[in-house]
Tab-separated table of C-alpha atoms in Angstrom:
chain	number	residue	atom	x	y	z
A	1	UNK	CA	85.669	86.337	44.326
A	2	UNK	CA	88.145	88.552	42.362
A	3	UNK	CA	90.256	91.357	43.664
A	4	UNK	CA	89.993	95.090	42.390
A	5	UNK	CA	93.246	95.930	40.513
A	6	UNK	CA	93.265	99.610	42.037
A	7	UNK	CA	92.153	99.158	45.560
A	8	UNK	CA	93.026	95.631	46.286
A	9	UNK	CA	89.498	94.962	47.590
A	10	UNK	CA	87.907	91.720	47.335
A	11	UNK	CA	84.895	91.889	44.834
A	12	UNK	CA	81.916	89.541	44.921
A	13	UNK	CA	81.434	89.174	41.179
A	14	UNK	CA	79.494	85.888	40.798
A	15	UNK	CA	76.115	86.422	39.185
A	16	UNK	CA	73.765	89.359	39.163
A	17	UNK	CA	73.829	91.378	42.239
A	18	UNK	CA	70.074	91.246	43.003
A	19	UNK	CA	68.290	87.933	42.941
A	20	UNK	CA	64.779	87.190	41.731
A	21	UNK	CA	63.463	87.265	45.345
A	22	UNK	CA	65.015	90.831	45.861
A	23	UNK	CA	63.182	92.039	42.597
A	24	UNK	CA	60.058	90.349	43.903
A	25	UNK	CA	60.209	92.148	47.180
A	26	UNK	CA	60.763	95.564	45.205
A	27	UNK	CA	57.744	95.208	42.959
A	28	UNK	CA	55.379	93.943	45.704
A	29	UNK	CA	56.233	96.783	48.080
A	30	UNK	CA	56.184	99.344	45.288
A	31	UNK	CA	52.806	98.095	43.873
A	32	UNK	CA	51.052	97.820	47.267
A	33	UNK	CA	52.320	101.153	48.339
A	34	UNK	CA	51.322	102.843	45.091
A	35	UNK	CA	47.798	101.387	45.230
A	36	UNK	CA	47.167	102.630	48.736
A	37	UNK	CA	48.669	106.007	47.966
A	38	UNK	CA	46.733	106.435	44.845
A	39	UNK	CA	43.403	105.493	46.432
A	40	UNK	CA	43.998	108.004	49.246
A	41	UNK	CA	45.450	110.613	47.064
A	42	UNK	CA	44.299	114.215	47.791
A	43	UNK	CA	41.995	115.112	44.987
A	44	UNK	CA	43.211	118.729	44.634
A	45	UNK	CA	45.079	121.388	46.467
A	46	UNK	CA	45.462	120.674	50.275
A	47	UNK	CA	47.100	122.372	53.193
A	48	UNK	CA	50.716	122.985	54.224
A	49	UNK	CA	52.622	124.306	51.224
A	50	UNK	CA	50.438	122.578	48.625
A	51	UNK	CA	49.070	125.865	46.906
A	52	UNK	CA	52.463	127.492	46.617
A	53	UNK	CA	54.136	124.338	45.299
A	54	UNK	CA	51.305	123.506	42.937
A	55	UNK	CA	51.547	126.974	41.289
A	56	UNK	CA	55.397	126.563	41.216
A	57	UNK	CA	55.112	123.168	39.524
A	58	UNK	CA	52.512	124.200	37.049
A	59	UNK	CA	54.153	127.320	35.865
A	60	UNK	CA	57.770	125.906	36.049
A	61	UNK	CA	58.493	128.660	38.797
A	62	UNK	CA	60.585	128.900	41.945
A	63	UNK	CA	58.984	127.850	45.342
A	64	UNK	CA	60.257	128.732	48.764
A	65	UNK	CA	63.827	128.116	49.730
A	66	UNK	CA	65.732	126.176	48.883
A	67	UNK	CA	63.889	126.341	45.606
A	68	UNK	CA	63.503	122.582	44.861
A	69	UNK	CA	64.646	122.733	41.180
A	70	UNK	CA	64.628	119.112	40.431
A	71	UNK	CA	61.277	118.625	42.030
A	72	UNK	CA	59.851	121.530	40.162
A	73	UNK	CA	60.920	120.280	36.835
A	74	UNK	CA	59.340	116.699	37.595
A	75	UNK	CA	56.266	118.335	38.868
A	76	UNK	CA	55.938	120.425	35.722
A	77	UNK	CA	56.413	117.276	33.554
A	78	UNK	CA	53.674	115.524	35.557
A	79	UNK	CA	51.186	118.327	34.825
A	80	UNK	CA	51.759	118.100	31.221
A	81	UNK	CA	51.432	114.313	31.118
A	82	UNK	CA	48.230	114.298	33.159
A	83	UNK	CA	46.743	117.657	31.951
A	84	UNK	CA	43.580	115.879	31.075
A	85	UNK	CA	42.698	115.279	34.758
A	86	UNK	CA	40.224	117.796	36.049
A	87	UNK	CA	38.353	118.570	39.350
A	88	UNK	CA	34.731	119.588	39.022
A	89	UNK	CA	35.305	120.538	35.408
A	90	UNK	CA	38.287	122.700	36.100
A	91	UNK	CA	42.072	122.144	35.426
A	92	UNK	CA	43.649	120.228	38.354
A	93	UNK	CA	47.431	120.408	38.237
A	94	UNK	CA	47.559	119.760	42.076
A	95	UNK	CA	46.367	116.095	41.487
A	96	UNK	CA	49.097	115.622	38.850
A	97	UNK	CA	51.752	116.862	41.295
A	98	UNK	CA	50.294	114.726	44.179
A	99	UNK	CA	50.610	111.814	41.887
A	100	UNK	CA	54.304	112.695	41.669
A	101	UNK	CA	54.515	112.300	45.472
A	102	UNK	CA	52.755	108.927	45.296
A	103	UNK	CA	55.050	107.613	42.540
A	104	UNK	CA	58.299	108.504	44.296
A	105	UNK	CA	56.780	107.433	47.670
A	106	UNK	CA	56.043	104.053	46.230
A	107	UNK	CA	59.354	103.629	44.643
A	108	UNK	CA	61.005	104.619	47.938
A	109	UNK	CA	59.224	101.653	49.619
A	110	UNK	CA	60.228	99.255	46.812
A	111	UNK	CA	63.889	100.247	47.005
A	112	UNK	CA	63.766	99.901	50.775
A	113	UNK	CA	62.259	96.367	50.349
A	114	UNK	CA	64.970	95.350	47.892
A	115	UNK	CA	67.792	96.716	50.172
A	116	UNK	CA	66.433	94.963	53.261
A	117	UNK	CA	65.908	91.702	51.382
A	118	UNK	CA	69.307	91.711	49.771
A	119	UNK	CA	71.229	92.897	52.825
A	120	UNK	CA	69.328	90.468	55.051
A	121	UNK	CA	70.355	87.522	52.884
A	122	UNK	CA	73.825	88.635	53.179
A	123	UNK	CA	73.620	88.833	56.960
A	124	UNK	CA	72.097	85.371	57.256
A	125	UNK	CA	74.884	83.845	55.190
A	126	UNK	CA	77.573	85.619	57.122
A	127	UNK	CA	76.125	84.977	60.619
A	128	UNK	CA	77.362	81.873	62.519
A	129	UNK	CA	74.257	81.791	64.400
A	130	UNK	CA	72.400	80.500	61.232
A	131	UNK	CA	72.791	76.863	60.446
A	132	UNK	CA	74.754	76.190	57.209
A	133	UNK	CA	72.084	73.564	56.378
A	134	UNK	CA	69.356	76.327	56.082
A	135	UNK	CA	67.578	75.718	52.790
A	136	UNK	CA	67.881	78.476	50.158
A	137	UNK	CA	64.022	78.477	49.952
A	138	UNK	CA	63.582	79.249	53.693
A	139	UNK	CA	66.157	81.977	53.439
A	140	UNK	CA	64.473	83.597	50.546
A	141	UNK	CA	61.092	83.596	52.374
A	142	UNK	CA	62.582	85.090	55.667
A	143	UNK	CA	64.318	87.932	53.567
A	144	UNK	CA	61.323	88.608	51.306
A	145	UNK	CA	58.904	88.805	54.197
A	146	UNK	CA	61.310	91.039	56.261
A	147	UNK	CA	61.928	93.350	53.327
A	148	UNK	CA	58.361	93.749	52.272
A	149	UNK	CA	56.854	93.969	55.761
A	150	UNK	CA	59.453	96.489	57.010
A	151	UNK	CA	59.215	98.685	53.932
A	152	UNK	CA	55.537	98.802	54.071
A	153	UNK	CA	55.580	99.637	57.715
A	154	UNK	CA	57.637	102.747	56.672
A	155	UNK	CA	55.492	103.512	53.783
A	156	UNK	CA	52.373	103.707	55.975
A	157	UNK	CA	53.741	105.539	58.878
A	158	UNK	CA	51.821	108.871	59.517
A	159	UNK	CA	54.792	111.062	58.378
A	160	UNK	CA	55.441	109.080	55.058
A	161	UNK	CA	51.912	108.483	54.159
A	162	UNK	CA	50.852	111.988	54.768
A	163	UNK	CA	53.392	113.373	52.541
A	164	UNK	CA	53.072	110.905	49.682
A	165	UNK	CA	49.465	111.681	48.946
A	166	UNK	CA	49.729	115.559	48.699
A	167	UNK	CA	51.705	118.220	46.782
A	168	UNK	CA	54.925	118.062	48.849
A	169	UNK	CA	58.612	117.552	48.303
A	170	UNK	CA	59.419	114.945	50.840
A	171	UNK	CA	58.619	111.655	49.083
A	172	UNK	CA	61.181	112.665	46.382
A	173	UNK	CA	63.724	113.369	49.253
A	174	UNK	CA	63.032	109.894	50.629
A	175	UNK	CA	63.590	108.439	47.274
A	176	UNK	CA	66.953	110.070	46.833
A	177	UNK	CA	67.994	109.106	50.290
A	178	UNK	CA	67.239	105.311	49.809
A	179	UNK	CA	68.659	105.240	46.293
A	180	UNK	CA	71.947	106.604	47.487
A	181	UNK	CA	71.966	104.065	50.350
A	182	UNK	CA	71.237	101.351	47.783
A	183	UNK	CA	74.182	102.250	45.627
A	184	UNK	CA	76.513	102.675	48.586
A	185	UNK	CA	75.455	99.218	49.719
A	186	UNK	CA	76.101	97.687	46.374
A	187	UNK	CA	79.579	99.374	46.317
A	188	UNK	CA	80.529	97.995	49.771
A	189	UNK	CA	79.744	94.556	48.294
A	190	UNK	CA	81.149	94.900	44.859
A	191	UNK	CA	83.311	98.088	44.808
A	192	UNK	CA	82.908	99.779	41.410
A	193	UNK	CA	83.674	103.251	40.187
A	194	UNK	CA	80.328	103.347	38.395
A	195	UNK	CA	78.418	102.881	41.571
A	196	UNK	CA	80.423	105.390	43.485
A	197	UNK	CA	79.899	108.024	40.673
A	198	UNK	CA	76.260	107.346	40.502
A	199	UNK	CA	75.899	107.857	44.281
A	200	UNK	CA	77.884	110.935	44.122
A	201	UNK	CA	75.760	112.402	41.342
A	202	UNK	CA	72.546	111.492	43.204
A	203	UNK	CA	73.844	113.000	46.401
A	204	UNK	CA	74.546	116.287	44.789
A	205	UNK	CA	71.183	116.202	43.025
A	206	UNK	CA	69.451	115.394	46.194
A	207	UNK	CA	70.942	118.422	47.906
A	208	UNK	CA	69.052	120.517	45.348
A	209	UNK	CA	65.815	119.065	46.515
A	210	UNK	CA	66.216	119.031	50.294
A	211	UNK	CA	69.443	120.020	51.879
A	212	UNK	CA	68.996	117.814	55.021
A	213	UNK	CA	70.282	114.946	53.097
A	214	UNK	CA	73.631	116.569	53.771
A	215	UNK	CA	73.373	114.843	57.180
A	216	UNK	CA	73.669	111.463	55.454
A	217	UNK	CA	77.022	112.591	54.176
A	218	UNK	CA	78.598	111.556	57.594
A	219	UNK	CA	77.312	108.055	57.377
A	220	UNK	CA	78.415	107.707	53.810
A	221	UNK	CA	81.954	108.858	54.766
A	222	UNK	CA	82.010	106.260	57.462
A	223	UNK	CA	80.976	103.547	55.036
A	224	UNK	CA	83.659	104.566	52.598
A	225	UNK	CA	86.392	104.825	55.363
A	226	UNK	CA	85.567	101.256	56.702
A	227	UNK	CA	85.595	99.841	53.399
A	228	UNK	CA	88.535	101.688	51.586
A	229	UNK	CA	90.578	103.989	54.002
A	230	UNK	CA	92.751	105.128	51.199
A	231	UNK	CA	89.891	106.382	49.300
A	232	UNK	CA	88.271	108.105	52.154
A	233	UNK	CA	91.812	109.664	52.822
A	234	UNK	CA	91.903	111.131	49.306
A	235	UNK	CA	88.225	112.229	49.480
A	236	UNK	CA	89.030	114.066	52.639
A	237	UNK	CA	92.143	115.870	51.262
A	238	UNK	CA	90.168	116.638	47.908
A	239	UNK	CA	87.324	118.163	49.948
A	240	UNK	CA	89.567	120.602	52.166
A	241	UNK	CA	89.588	123.433	49.574
A	242	UNK	CA	85.845	123.429	49.133
A	243	UNK	CA	85.425	123.759	52.901
A	244	UNK	CA	87.639	126.767	52.883
A	245	UNK	CA	85.844	128.243	49.995
A	246	UNK	CA	82.443	127.958	51.836
A	247	UNK	CA	84.102	129.626	54.783
A	248	UNK	CA	85.173	132.514	52.678
A	249	UNK	CA	81.803	132.748	51.126
A	250	UNK	CA	80.395	133.673	54.447
A	251	UNK	CA	82.145	137.097	54.067
A	252	UNK	CA	79.563	139.392	52.616
A	253	UNK	CA	80.235	141.428	49.414
A	254	UNK	CA	81.237	145.042	49.988
A	255	UNK	CA	78.719	147.407	48.852
A	256	UNK	CA	80.023	150.768	47.330
A	257	UNK	CA	78.235	154.045	46.705
A	258	UNK	CA	77.126	153.069	43.281
A	259	UNK	CA	74.991	150.172	44.849
A	260	UNK	CA	74.755	146.612	43.616
A	261	UNK	CA	78.222	145.642	44.941
A	262	UNK	CA	79.943	146.679	41.736
A	263	UNK	CA	83.414	148.248	41.637
A	264	UNK	CA	83.307	151.579	40.018
A	265	UNK	CA	86.030	150.635	37.487
A	266	UNK	CA	84.316	147.476	36.415
A	267	UNK	CA	81.759	147.608	33.400
A	268	UNK	CA	78.198	147.786	34.509
A	269	UNK	CA	77.443	144.170	33.513
A	270	UNK	CA	80.256	142.786	35.555
A	271	UNK	CA	79.273	141.958	39.078
A	272	UNK	CA	81.672	140.571	41.846
A	273	UNK	CA	79.693	137.405	41.968
A	274	UNK	CA	80.331	136.896	38.192
A	275	UNK	CA	84.065	137.213	39.119
A	276	UNK	CA	83.827	134.967	41.997
A	277	UNK	CA	82.094	132.303	39.714
A	278	UNK	CA	84.679	132.458	37.047
A	279	UNK	CA	87.556	132.202	39.494
A	280	UNK	CA	85.815	129.265	41.232
A	281	UNK	CA	85.339	127.293	38.028
A	282	UNK	CA	88.929	127.951	36.944
A	283	UNK	CA	90.273	126.928	40.354
A	284	UNK	CA	87.897	123.991	40.551
A	285	UNK	CA	89.033	122.685	37.290
A	286	UNK	CA	92.637	123.054	38.128
A	287	UNK	CA	92.267	121.374	41.515
A	288	UNK	CA	90.260	118.408	40.202
A	289	UNK	CA	92.872	117.938	37.492
A	290	UNK	CA	95.547	117.888	40.071
A	291	UNK	CA	93.621	115.389	42.153
A	292	UNK	CA	92.980	113.179	39.095
A	293	UNK	CA	96.692	112.852	38.199
A	294	UNK	CA	98.371	113.011	41.464
A	295	UNK	CA	96.250	111.645	44.138
A	296	UNK	CA	96.651	107.718	44.535
A	297	UNK	CA	92.904	107.118	44.188
A	298	UNK	CA	92.347	110.412	42.095
A	299	UNK	CA	90.830	108.624	39.082
A	300	UNK	CA	87.868	107.831	41.436
A	301	UNK	CA	87.791	110.912	43.651
A	302	UNK	CA	88.034	113.657	41.021
A	303	UNK	CA	85.102	112.385	38.841
A	304	UNK	CA	82.987	111.715	41.983
A	305	UNK	CA	83.491	115.305	43.132
A	306	UNK	CA	82.750	116.641	39.658
A	307	UNK	CA	79.481	114.615	39.387
A	308	UNK	CA	78.339	115.766	42.740
A	309	UNK	CA	78.936	119.389	41.654
A	310	UNK	CA	76.955	118.553	38.501
A	311	UNK	CA	74.096	117.545	40.518
A	312	UNK	CA	74.322	120.625	42.760
A	313	UNK	CA	74.473	122.707	39.439
A	314	UNK	CA	70.741	122.193	38.965
A	315	UNK	CA	70.320	125.151	41.344
A	316	UNK	CA	71.154	127.214	38.223
A	317	UNK	CA	67.493	126.473	37.207
A	318	UNK	CA	66.241	128.978	39.560
A	319	UNK	CA	68.005	132.272	38.332
A	320	UNK	CA	67.289	131.159	34.680
A	321	UNK	CA	63.613	130.693	35.055
A	322	UNK	CA	63.305	133.523	37.352
A	323	UNK	CA	64.838	135.927	34.804
A	324	UNK	CA	63.536	134.435	31.632
A	325	UNK	CA	59.980	133.364	32.635
A	326	UNK	CA	59.161	135.605	35.617
A	327	UNK	CA	56.543	132.882	36.781
A	328	UNK	CA	53.736	133.890	39.175
A	329	UNK	CA	55.624	131.857	41.863
A	330	UNK	CA	58.995	133.478	41.760
A	331	UNK	CA	60.057	133.364	45.433
A	332	UNK	CA	62.688	135.907	46.427
A	333	UNK	CA	63.421	136.646	42.727
A	334	UNK	CA	66.552	134.348	42.599
A	335	UNK	CA	67.639	136.110	39.342
A	336	UNK	CA	69.464	138.572	41.745
A	337	UNK	CA	72.420	137.506	43.668
A	338	UNK	CA	70.677	138.500	47.014
A	339	UNK	CA	67.644	136.374	46.058
A	340	UNK	CA	69.731	133.357	44.924
A	341	UNK	CA	71.823	133.448	48.056
A	342	UNK	CA	68.619	133.687	50.184
A	343	UNK	CA	67.193	130.590	48.412
A	344	UNK	CA	70.163	128.291	48.700
A	345	UNK	CA	71.088	129.188	52.184
A	346	UNK	CA	67.489	128.992	53.513
A	347	UNK	CA	67.722	132.516	54.495
A	348	UNK	CA	64.230	132.827	55.951
A	349	UNK	CA	64.604	129.850	58.316
A	350	UNK	CA	66.379	129.670	61.691
A	351	UNK	CA	70.053	128.766	61.478
A	352	UNK	CA	71.032	125.227	62.508
A	353	UNK	CA	72.641	125.379	65.927
A	354	UNK	CA	73.981	122.032	67.157
A	355	UNK	CA	73.192	121.063	70.774
A	356	UNK	CA	76.086	119.988	73.121
A	357	UNK	CA	75.874	116.253	73.430
A	358	UNK	CA	76.024	116.596	77.314
A	359	UNK	CA	73.514	119.469	77.571
A	360	UNK	CA	69.847	119.187	78.623
A	361	UNK	CA	68.852	120.583	75.337
A	362	UNK	CA	70.458	117.597	73.562
A	363	UNK	CA	68.607	115.208	76.017
A	364	UNK	CA	65.289	116.846	75.259
A	365	UNK	CA	65.765	116.846	71.493
A	366	UNK	CA	66.620	113.034	71.717
A	367	UNK	CA	63.312	112.578	73.788
A	368	UNK	CA	61.451	114.395	71.130
A	369	UNK	CA	62.954	112.236	68.500
A	370	UNK	CA	62.175	109.070	70.318
A	371	UNK	CA	58.536	110.177	70.912
A	372	UNK	CA	58.080	111.116	67.213
A	373	UNK	CA	59.515	107.736	66.267
A	374	UNK	CA	57.228	105.737	68.632
A	375	UNK	CA	54.269	107.743	67.255
A	376	UNK	CA	54.969	106.825	63.748
A	377	UNK	CA	55.369	103.146	64.324
A	378	UNK	CA	52.864	102.369	67.183
A	379	UNK	CA	50.026	100.174	66.454
């Protein structure tokens, strides 16, 4: 092993990261999951949000909050590639978008299998409970079976299977989550700026598809802290101004008698949100430049933060298509500030209210979680 010149962390740099057995687990789980998903794919529009999402994907529109921009663009691409598929002689974009769910659901299973197989091998080799005389062949079999079996158990749980065969956004969210975990796992084994930058971009991009992925941020922060505390410290300091910015964004714009929130001395085309965006971009650039040159690990932290913001910037898709295309599915008209804020803040949903860890509500919620988990994995 060598040592990283910047962080001083030991790097496992011998050979390719993933072995043939890891790739075998990946493709086995991916193909098996996809075959089952494809065979059980909903033939056309189903229940839940399928109708609304199918229209948004087919017309490159804006579905319900938070808008799902990256999902919508991918769904639109699938409808064009598989435009020849019909249902009883009629165009059937819903099938094409359902296939999108199946594809990303299958890749999610494959990545999970690869992650389990590779990490299982690492655990076996590090564990003192395993004999040093264990044959490599036996180790590969144990890891391959464990990776494929556990990932397929996940793939065919009621919640995952049900969402991977219809027009929905959740299989793409699962794909983003396991891919981020894969890159972070690789980074913990072989620290590399490229892996951290990729994980940062995917994290920001994943937030545009399903904001609950934000909850994974705590786990990722703990991984970075345990592996490289200096890097974690610089990330923490670098994130402080953004936390303050979002607190300030909670303050509503002051409306005046002219309406629209404009100041009477400003030109009609200038809106306070335009000024806010311009000021944010200037301050953001200045802050990241400061982080890059003056923080001990700034050459890693600043690009990571910038790439995460680049992923989140895909939200700009919504006001653009809402204004230029005015598609039939144009939820909340995000071309306006009010509509855009409604979308990205999930304005129509109940606000998240964390339960106190020692309250009966928390106990009840944990009971519900365990019950749902048991329901998904019972035979």
